[in-house]
Each structure stands twice: as C-alpha cells, then as structure tokens.
Amino acid sequence: MKQEIFGDHIEIQGLNYPINTGKEGCYKIIIERTVEQLLAMSSYHSKILVNMFVLQCQGDERYNDKISRLMRKITKHIRRTKNGGKMAYLWVREMNPDRSTHYHLAIFVNGNTFKSIWRFYLIIRRHWKENWDNGAVHYISKTYRITRDDWVETCKAVYHLSYLAKTRTKGCYPYLVNEYCTSRLKAK
C-alpha cells in the first residue's frame, strides 16, 4: 500500500520541499522518485529543462504498453541528439470519471542542449498519434530551467510536479497495472 501524505512539505535527503497535496493528498513514493530523478539529472548536467505533457487516450487503456513504447522512442531520440546527454522522466496514469485514461508525463533533459519544449511536443505528438488515432497531446506551457544549485527553481518545479502524485484519480486499474513509472537514473 502506498503511503499518502497530506502536509504541505516533504523531507527528502534532509531537505524540505514544498508540495501541492490539495484536499485529497499525494502519494509519497511518487514525489520521492521525482525528486530523486531531478537530483540525479543535476549530477550530470548543470542545467535541466523540465517539460510536462498530458497525453489523452480514447477510451480505457487497459495496459501501459503504449506509454512504454513512447518512452523508448523519446529516449532513443535523445541518445541520437548531439550532446543530448542523460534523460529522466516520470509518467503517471489517471482515470477520468468517464473511465477514459490519460497520462501526465514529465521529461527532464539537458538544459544546455535543449532550449525549448516545442521539439519534444512535436515528437511526442507524432508518436502518440501512431498509437491513437484520436489521442490528444497537450503541453504544459510552464517549463522549468533549473541550474544545479538553484534551490528556488527546484522547489517550484517539485511543487508543480507533486500535482502528478495526487491520489484522487488513481487506484481504479486492473490488477498489476502500474499507476506511475520513473526512469532509473542514478546520480554520479
């Protein structure tokens, strides 16, 4: 059972990060993994660009194979990019009241190489449309450019990303289907 938290801060590795728990609370493990990936990225790159997207499916997506396939394609694209460096990500699966599934996706990339969200939006939209004829991709216009020691911007990003850990739209999936996934990037 995942631990729910309701406070407005979470302590991770001795540091207090502000979080957006709302009225329903958040899952602690999702926030911890998100911060772990942000810190791992900052050990490799002096600047990190945080991009966020909402991927809508048509109807109920039973398994996560399409989002997994999308993440493999994005990772391959970054590896092929000159000076692309490392990439970390987080996706969470949510179900709307009408039983349709959507995903929230956050991608953390080398901020020295990638300056804009637009390139990722086009790649994600193209690959998502291959999976869903009527699936929609929306980008979140607020991006974060975090430098290695910028505590204020890191806290802002963690606060925004903590919304993805909300408990309200999770928990109604088939047995053994993941509600979230993060990359497994280890810090240097």
Tab-separated table of N, CA and C in Angstrom, residues 17-18 144-159:
chain	number	residue	atom	x	y	z
A	17	TYR	N	10.968	20.107	0.796
A	17	TYR	CA	10.428	20.570	-0.476
A	17	TYR	C	8.946	20.874	-0.307
A	18	PRO	N	8.474	22.010	-0.840
A	18	PRO	CA	7.039	22.302	-0.790
A	18	PRO	C	6.309	21.406	-1.791
A	144	TYR	N	10.421	24.520	-16.609
A	144	TYR	CA	11.389	24.931	-15.591
A	144	TYR	C	12.791	24.724	-16.125
A	145	ARG	N	13.612	25.747	-15.998
A	145	ARG	CA	15.036	25.666	-16.332
A	145	ARG	C	15.776	25.753	-15.011
A	146	ILE	N	16.266	24.632	-14.583
A	146	ILE	CA	16.876	24.535	-13.264
A	146	ILE	C	18.389	24.444	-13.412
A	147	THR	N	19.100	25.367	-12.790
A	147	THR	CA	20.556	25.238	-12.728
A	147	THR	C	20.900	24.431	-11.479
A	148	ARG	N	22.077	23.882	-11.485
A	148	ARG	CA	22.466	22.894	-10.478
A	148	ARG	C	22.210	23.333	-9.036
A	149	ASP	N	22.493	24.554	-8.689
A	149	ASP	CA	22.359	24.993	-7.307
A	149	ASP	C	21.221	25.991	-7.096
A	150	ASP	N	20.237	25.987	-7.975
A	150	ASP	CA	19.119	26.919	-7.873
A	150	ASP	C	18.004	26.291	-7.035
A	151	TRP	N	18.048	26.531	-5.735
A	151	TRP	CA	17.099	25.925	-4.801
A	151	TRP	C	15.676	26.417	-5.038
A	152	VAL	N	15.524	27.697	-5.343
A	152	VAL	CA	14.190	28.285	-5.516
A	152	VAL	C	13.484	27.653	-6.722
A	153	GLU	N	14.168	27.564	-7.849
A	153	GLU	CA	13.552	26.991	-9.056
A	153	GLU	C	13.303	25.495	-8.886
A	154	THR	N	14.189	24.800	-8.175
A	154	THR	CA	13.974	23.376	-7.895
A	154	THR	C	12.713	23.190	-7.065
A	155	CYS	N	12.519	24.025	-6.059
A	155	CYS	CA	11.314	23.937	-5.218
A	155	CYS	C	10.058	24.222	-6.028
A	156	LYS	N	10.117	25.190	-6.932
A	156	LYS	CA	8.962	25.488	-7.780
A	156	LYS	C	8.614	24.288	-8.661
A	157	ALA	N	9.643	23.670	-9.236
A	157	ALA	CA	9.416	22.501	-10.091
A	157	ALA	C	8.848	21.332	-9.293
A	158	VAL	N	9.388	21.076	-8.107
A	158	VAL	CA	8.894	19.976	-7.275
A	158	VAL	C	7.442	20.235	-6.875
A	159	TYR	N	7.121	21.463	-6.539
A	159	TYR	CA	5.743	21.805	-6.186
A	159	TYR	C	4.800	21.502	-7.351
